[in-house]
């Protein structure tokens, strides 16, 4: 896995972490019916931090980041994103959502709109940006993810990797302060994973606050400044990547790492 | 084993070749589609035979068509025992089949309305028509009402102004809050129609009398009435169905249960009972002396009926959307109405096009049920024509003509839906 990164020298010089808090989660619990999916989560993310969340499937890692933009509702505890607390107040939810970008495993582009329309939709309707300006911004980000020539095609005509890069650009068009990635490369062919990871590394180099649920441990090693390991709805271990991979403390983490890195 | 080599390296990639000649063209098509197996070949021959017999038997009937005669017996005299169609009945009574008992000198009014209707729906159906025509589409229902029923034009204008008042109230109150604006936009026009529209109508009619002779609903008939009921029902049932479908998925229990109750009740009752309710029972509930037009009552019932079905068709479209579309719309910060309008509804409607058009076609054909409550649609008129001693006993020509007219409309809708599906296809599967 790490060889997909081998040819790229990651520039960590810009990746400064500030003291300012971007996300504060305290004593957060969530249930699906009677099933306790997230248990006493405490997590503080500073601005500029790149966090990789790993763990076996069903450990609650996706649910955790989906709580941060309220795609899932938590039942107990506190989530403060960018100074706004997430409650059932719809105004707060919309405010947080327009500040937090999200990239999904299955891209979730809008198939009835062209790539350009996908990118300009939220800036025009949520941010009230004039259409022309929104299109300029959209083209800027399409250039950044290296597919400006696809602007007038429909999502169905693009490869998976291209679609995921469009999805990243779509989030960036809203000028988010935090980006959430929910297994962004899990639905991609091996050849396309690299192009998406490269885009994400570039984003990290620019100092974006990022939370990534991913199984790409090479990415975690090179980009993350913290790796969080989750199991059974709780944070089992967190550490700097070097320490996390070379010197895991808990038995559960050791088992997990041996299973995903062992082949 | 020394002559087998495992190692192989391709030095040049193979170019594309065209398929062998036996695999292209008409011969291949015939072989694949008509004679692919003995059973298929037999069915093909059987089909050819059926077509042959149809031509042999129906050919003379069409060839000996009689267009000029005053009665069925005269037709038979001319034919002298040969088989032949007596289209003279259509020539004699086409105006009744199309317009019912609408006064002859006013035929231009429904015809003009029909032509204007085509203009009004054009921008909705085809993207190439300039968007400005939509303004005419918005005014058209009121113009059509005036042209068809006649009377003073100010009646229609006063009704139209109700919507303008509603829009004005919405814009003015929007500064206070969205909820107040919506309530104002609903209440203001109702207030206008109940208390102000009447006096405004009377006043304007007194000052500028623009009027055409009024024609009563019981003179309406034929395809005109089918189209009036059908088109109004189609136009109103789609938005109503969409709202019901959204309501049924709502998180608000009250809204949800009202919508579910409405849909289940209407779907559980035959249309004909609703029509009888409209024609007979409603009179008991309305205050004595109210003149609530029968055509209007039928339109309301047909619309409610179609809307319940439409709601379920549209709900099917919503159900087919991946969960991720809702999530992506939410994650971008779009609120409920924006994500519905921009993301979910366009996709759900696209998926439901076949079902929607199916409901439209069903609704249009169901308009023939109004014959049972005494409205003279084409079927009702055919009964009247057949009761005339001149045309007593004529069947095929009359019903054939009616069937043809219905077929043209329904087939047109079907073709349009296919065109639309093709046009909106963006997934390139």
PDB file of C-alpha atoms in Angstrom, chain A residues 20 45 50 56 58 65 70 101 110 114 127 129 140 144 178 190 192 203-204 219 223 225 235 255:
ATOM      1  CA  UNK A  20      -6.906  27.084  17.643  1.00  0.00           C
ATOM      2  CA  UNK A  45      -9.004  18.575  16.632  1.00  0.00           C
ATOM      3  CA  UNK A  50      -4.658  15.813   9.675  1.00  0.00           C
ATOM      4  CA  UNK A  56     -12.239  -2.686  11.721  1.00  0.00           C
ATOM      5  CA  UNK A  58     -18.443  -1.662  12.273  1.00  0.00           C
ATOM      6  CA  UNK A  65     -17.182  11.673  11.238  1.00  0.00           C
ATOM      7  CA  UNK A  70     -24.818  15.997  11.568  1.00  0.00           C
ATOM      8  CA  UNK A 101     -16.763  19.582   3.333  1.00  0.00           C
ATOM      9  CA  UNK A 110     -25.380  14.425  -8.782  1.00  0.00           C
ATOM     10  CA  UNK A 114     -22.760  18.270 -15.411  1.00  0.00           C
ATOM     11  CA  UNK A 127     -23.485  30.980  -0.559  1.00  0.00           C
ATOM     12  CA  UNK A 129     -22.313  33.512  -5.211  1.00  0.00           C
ATOM     13  CA  UNK A 140      -9.964  26.778 -10.504  1.00  0.00           C
ATOM     14  CA  UNK A 144      -6.351  21.783  -9.155  1.00  0.00           C
ATOM     15  CA  UNK A 178     -12.606  21.385   7.645  1.00  0.00           C
ATOM     16  CA  UNK A 190      -6.021   0.188  -7.424  1.00  0.00           C
ATOM     17  CA  UNK A 192      -7.087   5.123  -9.414  1.00  0.00           C
ATOM     18  CA  UNK A 203      -4.797  19.502   0.252  1.00  0.00           C
ATOM     19  CA  UNK A 204      -2.921  18.525   3.405  1.00  0.00           C
ATOM     20  CA  UNK A 219      -1.243   7.870   3.437  1.00  0.00           C
ATOM     21  CA  UNK A 223       0.362  12.876   5.906  1.00  0.00           C
ATOM     22  CA  UNK A 225      -0.076  13.916  12.410  1.00  0.00           C
ATOM     23  CA  UNK A 235     -11.274   5.252  20.687  1.00  0.00           C
ATOM     24  CA  UNK A 255      -3.845  -7.485  15.983  1.00  0.00           C
TER      25      UNK A 255
END
